[in-house]
């Protein structure tokens, strides 16, 4: 209970830090952005990361001085004991630099490998998603509830890649899962970033999301939001999800078993 009260008191400062970074990035955004080659893309991504992470890090360290900081936004696997900030200073950076509005800023406090607090800010809409472990998930202060659908054939589902340069095996699994879900679900989306699909699952607009990767910054925020909205988070075989899991599944509670049935058939 003590941690929960401390986390609740911490949340406004996290919102402030994430929103400040997001507003700064919005000032850097242009719908007219057109990049010509890979070198330009890499440079633009790096510049955005530097601009946002500086603001984000300063704000979060002031809010929680004792928490550690994960330097690599593409980090995978379990964290050391204690508290850590896992952030994505520009989740969907590839969209931002190409003049598309599907990007956000995220910060998640992880305590002993369990996400306990998260903030996701969408500067292009002004929406702020928040969640506290045991305290529910909210959009602009209004409680979120995952979908109540019961049949997979009515489901809007989605997946995507976690990062460029993933293995051929991961690409194969993504492709086979898309085919399998196209045969069972109503409509399927393949897009990035993961967080922007997971907030839709938490809000009940989408029903299922899965990913064959463990990039923590893309999953932790959405995992907590979905769980606190009443959805279920496991691996694709229905086993408890942790930072050591090899893949990820978030689903509306009534559709979890059906999604596991489809995805667990895949090698």
Short mmCIF file of C-alpha atoms in Angstrom, two decimals:
data_model
loop_
_atom_site.label_atom_id
_atom_site.label_comp_id
_atom_site.label_asym_id
_atom_site.label_seq_id
_atom_site.Cartn_x
_atom_site.Cartn_y
_atom_site.Cartn_z
CA UNK A 1 0.00 0.00 0.00
CA UNK A 2 2.90 2.35 0.78
CA UNK A 3 4.39 1.91 -2.69
CA UNK A 4 1.00 2.42 -4.30
CA UNK A 5 0.49 5.72 -2.46
CA UNK A 6 3.99 6.86 -3.40
CA UNK A 7 3.41 5.93 -7.03
CA UNK A 8 0.12 7.83 -7.08
CA UNK A 9 1.88 10.90 -5.69
CA UNK A 10 4.65 10.51 -8.28
CA UNK A 11 2.35 10.28 -11.29
CA UNK A 12 1.72 14.04 -11.87
CA UNK A 13 5.46 14.74 -12.06
CA UNK A 14 5.90 11.94 -14.60
CA UNK A 15 3.03 13.31 -16.68
CA UNK A 16 4.69 16.74 -16.63
CA UNK A 17 8.04 15.35 -17.76
CA UNK A 18 6.59 13.23 -20.56
CA UNK A 19 4.36 16.03 -21.82
CA UNK A 20 7.27 18.50 -21.83
CA UNK A 21 9.32 16.16 -24.02
CA UNK A 22 6.33 15.56 -26.27
CA UNK A 23 5.60 19.25 -26.78
CA UNK A 24 9.23 19.85 -27.69
CA UNK A 25 9.09 17.07 -30.27
CA UNK A 26 5.89 18.47 -31.72
CA UNK A 27 7.73 21.71 -32.41
CA UNK A 28 10.24 19.65 -34.42
CA UNK A 29 7.54 17.84 -36.38
CA UNK A 30 6.56 18.59 -39.97
CA UNK A 31 3.99 16.90 -42.18
CA UNK A 32 6.22 17.92 -45.10
CA UNK A 33 9.24 15.92 -43.94
CA UNK A 34 10.74 13.83 -46.74
CA UNK A 35 14.00 11.95 -46.23
CA UNK A 36 16.10 10.64 -49.09
CA UNK A 37 18.29 7.82 -47.80
CA UNK A 38 19.14 5.62 -44.83
CA UNK A 39 21.85 7.98 -43.56
CA UNK A 40 19.37 10.85 -43.39
CA UNK A 41 16.86 8.63 -41.59
CA UNK A 42 19.39 7.48 -38.98
CA UNK A 43 20.57 11.04 -38.37
CA UNK A 44 17.04 12.37 -37.96
CA UNK A 45 16.10 9.57 -35.55
CA UNK A 46 19.21 10.21 -33.47
CA UNK A 47 18.58 13.96 -33.36
CA UNK A 48 15.02 13.44 -32.13
CA UNK A 49 16.17 10.97 -29.47
CA UNK A 50 18.78 13.38 -28.15
CA UNK A 51 16.36 16.31 -28.04
CA UNK A 52 13.62 14.37 -26.24
CA UNK A 53 15.66 12.16 -23.92
CA UNK A 54 17.47 15.12 -22.38
CA UNK A 55 14.21 16.70 -21.26
CA UNK A 56 12.72 13.39 -20.23
CA UNK A 57 15.70 12.27 -18.21
CA UNK A 58 15.99 15.55 -16.34
CA UNK A 59 12.31 15.55 -15.38
CA UNK A 60 12.18 11.92 -14.30
CA UNK A 61 15.36 12.07 -12.28
CA UNK A 62 14.04 15.06 -10.38
CA UNK A 63 10.80 13.18 -9.76
CA UNK A 64 12.48 9.92 -8.65
CA UNK A 65 16.19 10.51 -7.96
CA UNK A 66 16.87 6.96 -6.75
CA UNK A 67 15.55 5.15 -9.82
CA UNK A 68 17.98 3.80 -12.40
CA UNK A 69 17.89 4.71 -16.09
CA UNK A 70 17.94 2.32 -19.04
CA UNK A 71 20.14 3.96 -21.62
CA UNK A 72 19.21 1.72 -24.56
CA UNK A 73 15.59 2.09 -25.73
CA UNK A 74 16.01 -1.22 -27.59
CA UNK A 75 17.03 -3.07 -24.42
CA UNK A 76 15.64 -6.56 -23.87
CA UNK A 77 15.55 -9.01 -20.96
CA UNK A 78 15.21 -8.75 -17.18
CA UNK A 79 16.51 -5.74 -15.29
CA UNK A 80 18.58 -5.70 -12.08
CA UNK A 81 16.62 -5.48 -8.80
CA UNK A 82 15.22 -2.13 -7.75
CA UNK A 83 13.54 0.70 -9.62
CA UNK A 84 14.29 1.61 -13.23
CA UNK A 85 12.92 4.08 -15.72
CA UNK A 86 12.23 2.47 -19.08
CA UNK A 87 11.40 5.16 -21.60
CA UNK A 88 10.99 5.71 -25.28
CA UNK A 89 11.73 9.39 -25.97
CA UNK A 90 10.12 9.07 -29.41
CA UNK A 91 8.07 5.89 -29.68
CA UNK A 92 7.35 5.72 -33.40
CA UNK A 93 10.32 7.92 -34.28
CA UNK A 94 10.27 6.52 -37.82
CA UNK A 95 6.78 7.96 -38.25
CA UNK A 96 7.72 11.34 -36.77
CA UNK A 97 10.63 11.88 -39.15
CA UNK A 98 8.50 10.88 -42.15
CA UNK A 99 5.78 13.41 -41.37
CA UNK A 100 3.25 10.94 -39.96
CA UNK A 101 1.35 11.58 -36.73
CA UNK A 102 1.59 8.06 -35.22
CA UNK A 103 4.19 8.66 -32.50
CA UNK A 104 4.29 9.29 -28.78
CA UNK A 105 6.52 9.65 -25.71
CA UNK A 106 6.49 7.03 -22.95
CA UNK A 107 7.91 6.55 -19.48
CA UNK A 108 7.41 3.48 -17.30
CA UNK A 109 8.65 2.91 -13.77
CA UNK A 110 9.68 -0.72 -13.30
CA UNK A 111 10.11 -2.07 -9.78
CA UNK A 112 11.83 -5.43 -9.39
CA UNK A 113 10.99 -6.29 -13.02
CA UNK A 114 7.32 -5.35 -12.71
CA UNK A 115 5.90 -2.20 -14.37
CA UNK A 116 4.08 -0.19 -11.70
CA UNK A 117 3.47 3.23 -13.29
CA UNK A 118 3.31 4.44 -16.86
CA UNK A 119 2.55 7.55 -18.89
CA UNK A 120 2.03 7.66 -22.65
CA UNK A 121 1.59 11.08 -24.26
CA UNK A 122 0.42 11.64 -27.84
CA UNK A 123 1.44 15.23 -28.69
CA UNK A 124 -0.45 15.33 -31.99
CA UNK A 125 -3.79 14.73 -30.26
CA UNK A 126 -2.98 15.97 -26.75
CA UNK A 127 -4.06 12.66 -25.23
CA UNK A 128 -2.37 11.30 -22.10
CA UNK A 129 -2.70 7.63 -21.10
CA UNK A 130 -1.75 6.69 -17.55
CA UNK A 131 -1.78 3.54 -15.44
CA UNK A 132 -0.86 2.57 -11.89
CA UNK A 133 -0.56 -1.07 -10.85
CA UNK A 134 -3.71 -1.74 -8.89
CA UNK A 135 -5.07 1.70 -9.71
CA UNK A 136 -6.57 1.28 -13.16
CA UNK A 137 -5.78 2.71 -16.59
CA UNK A 138 -6.98 6.12 -17.71
CA UNK A 139 -7.16 8.36 -20.78
CA UNK A 140 -7.15 12.03 -19.82
CA UNK A 141 -8.41 11.02 -16.40
CA UNK A 142 -11.25 8.81 -17.65
CA UNK A 143 -11.13 5.11 -16.76
CA UNK A 144 -10.33 2.70 -19.61
CA UNK A 145 -11.92 -0.70 -20.19
CA UNK A 146 -10.74 -3.36 -22.60
CA UNK A 147 -13.12 -4.78 -25.20
CA UNK A 148 -15.97 -7.04 -24.12
CA UNK A 149 -16.09 -8.95 -27.44
CA UNK A 150 -16.42 -12.72 -27.16
CA UNK A 151 -15.84 -13.96 -30.72
CA UNK A 152 -12.58 -13.83 -32.66
CA UNK A 153 -14.43 -13.38 -35.94
CA UNK A 154 -15.48 -9.91 -34.73
CA UNK A 155 -12.02 -8.89 -33.54
CA UNK A 156 -9.75 -6.10 -34.75
CA UNK A 157 -6.23 -7.40 -34.16
CA UNK A 158 -2.70 -6.23 -34.81
CA UNK A 159 1.00 -6.94 -34.78
CA UNK A 160 4.23 -5.40 -36.07
CA UNK A 161 7.99 -5.50 -35.95
CA UNK A 162 9.83 -4.16 -32.92
CA UNK A 163 12.80 -2.70 -34.79
CA UNK A 164 14.61 -2.79 -38.13
CA UNK A 165 17.01 -5.62 -38.78
CA UNK A 166 15.21 -8.37 -36.91
CA UNK A 167 16.11 -11.96 -37.72
CA UNK A 168 14.73 -13.99 -40.61
CA UNK A 169 13.17 -16.29 -38.02
CA UNK A 170 11.29 -13.38 -36.48
CA UNK A 171 10.15 -12.25 -39.92
CA UNK A 172 8.89 -15.77 -40.62
CA UNK A 173 6.94 -15.89 -37.37
CA UNK A 174 5.38 -12.50 -38.03
CA UNK A 175 4.31 -13.57 -41.53
CA UNK A 176 2.85 -16.89 -40.40
CA UNK A 177 0.99 -15.27 -37.53
CA UNK A 178 -0.51 -12.68 -39.86
CA UNK A 179 -1.78 -15.42 -42.16
CA UNK A 180 -3.20 -17.39 -39.24
CA UNK A 181 -4.98 -14.42 -37.74
CA UNK A 182 -6.33 -13.26 -41.09
CA UNK A 183 -8.17 -16.57 -41.26
CA UNK A 184 -9.76 -16.12 -37.84
CA UNK A 185 -10.14 -12.42 -37.04
CA UNK A 186 -12.25 -9.78 -38.72
CA UNK A 187 -9.55 -7.23 -39.59
CA UNK A 188 -5.79 -7.17 -39.02
CA UNK A 189 -3.35 -4.27 -38.79
CA UNK A 190 0.42 -4.48 -39.17
CA UNK A 191 2.00 -1.25 -38.02
CA UNK A 192 4.48 0.43 -35.70
CA UNK A 193 4.97 1.40 -32.96
CA UNK A 194 3.66 -1.27 -30.57
CA UNK A 195 2.56 1.21 -27.92
CA UNK A 196 0.08 2.88 -30.25
CA UNK A 197 -1.62 -0.46 -30.85
CA UNK A 198 -1.53 -1.42 -27.18
CA UNK A 199 -3.27 1.77 -26.06
CA UNK A 200 -6.07 0.86 -28.47
CA UNK A 201 -6.37 -2.57 -26.83
CA UNK A 202 -6.51 -0.91 -23.41
CA UNK A 203 -9.18 1.51 -24.65
CA UNK A 204 -11.31 -1.29 -26.14
CA UNK A 205 -10.93 -0.04 -29.71
CA UNK A 206 -8.71 -2.97 -30.71
CA UNK A 207 -8.99 -6.45 -29.28
CA UNK A 208 -5.67 -8.28 -29.64
CA UNK A 209 -2.01 -7.38 -30.16
CA UNK A 210 0.99 -9.71 -30.31
CA UNK A 211 4.68 -9.28 -31.05
CA UNK A 212 7.63 -11.62 -31.57
CA UNK A 213 10.14 -9.48 -29.74
CA UNK A 214 11.03 -8.26 -26.28
CA UNK A 215 12.07 -4.64 -26.77
CA UNK A 216 11.05 -3.41 -23.33
CA UNK A 217 10.34 0.21 -24.19
CA UNK A 218 7.74 -0.84 -26.75
CA UNK A 219 5.86 -3.27 -24.49
CA UNK A 220 6.02 -2.25 -20.83
CA UNK A 221 3.82 0.83 -21.01
CA UNK A 222 1.15 -0.91 -23.06
CA UNK A 223 1.30 -4.08 -20.97
CA UNK A 224 0.45 -2.18 -17.79
CA UNK A 225 -2.29 -0.17 -19.52
CA UNK A 226 -3.93 -3.32 -20.91
CA UNK A 227 -3.77 -5.20 -17.61
CA UNK A 228 -5.20 -2.28 -15.66
CA UNK A 229 -7.98 -1.90 -18.25
CA UNK A 230 -9.06 -5.51 -17.62
CA UNK A 231 -7.26 -7.21 -20.51
CA UNK A 232 -4.84 -10.12 -20.29
CA UNK A 233 -1.10 -10.07 -20.98
CA UNK A 234 0.82 -13.33 -21.52
CA UNK A 235 3.18 -14.83 -24.05
CA UNK A 236 1.69 -16.25 -27.25
CA UNK A 237 1.26 -19.67 -25.61
CA UNK A 238 -0.75 -18.23 -22.72
CA UNK A 239 2.04 -18.46 -20.16
CA UNK A 240 2.66 -15.60 -17.72
CA UNK A 241 4.55 -12.79 -19.44
CA UNK A 242 7.73 -11.43 -17.91
CA UNK A 243 10.73 -9.46 -19.07
CA UNK A 244 12.37 -12.79 -19.87
CA UNK A 245 9.59 -14.02 -22.18
CA UNK A 246 10.37 -14.57 -25.84
CA UNK A 247 7.18 -13.08 -27.24
CA UNK A 248 4.14 -11.08 -26.15
CA UNK A 249 0.35 -11.16 -26.34
CA UNK A 250 -2.19 -8.65 -25.04
CA UNK A 251 -5.87 -9.38 -25.52
CA UNK A 252 -9.35 -8.55 -24.32
CA UNK A 253 -10.14 -11.04 -21.56
CA UNK A 254 -12.86 -12.88 -23.49
CA UNK A 255 -10.65 -13.26 -26.57
CA UNK A 256 -7.44 -14.32 -24.88
CA UNK A 257 -8.05 -18.07 -25.14
CA UNK A 258 -8.96 -17.83 -28.83
CA UNK A 259 -5.87 -15.80 -29.64
CA UNK A 260 -3.64 -18.26 -27.79
CA UNK A 261 -5.26 -21.12 -29.70
CA UNK A 262 -4.34 -19.50 -33.01
CA UNK A 263 -0.84 -18.33 -32.14
CA UNK A 264 0.31 -21.32 -30.13
CA UNK A 265 -0.06 -23.57 -33.20
CA UNK A 266 2.82 -21.74 -34.86
CA UNK A 267 6.36 -23.06 -34.44
#
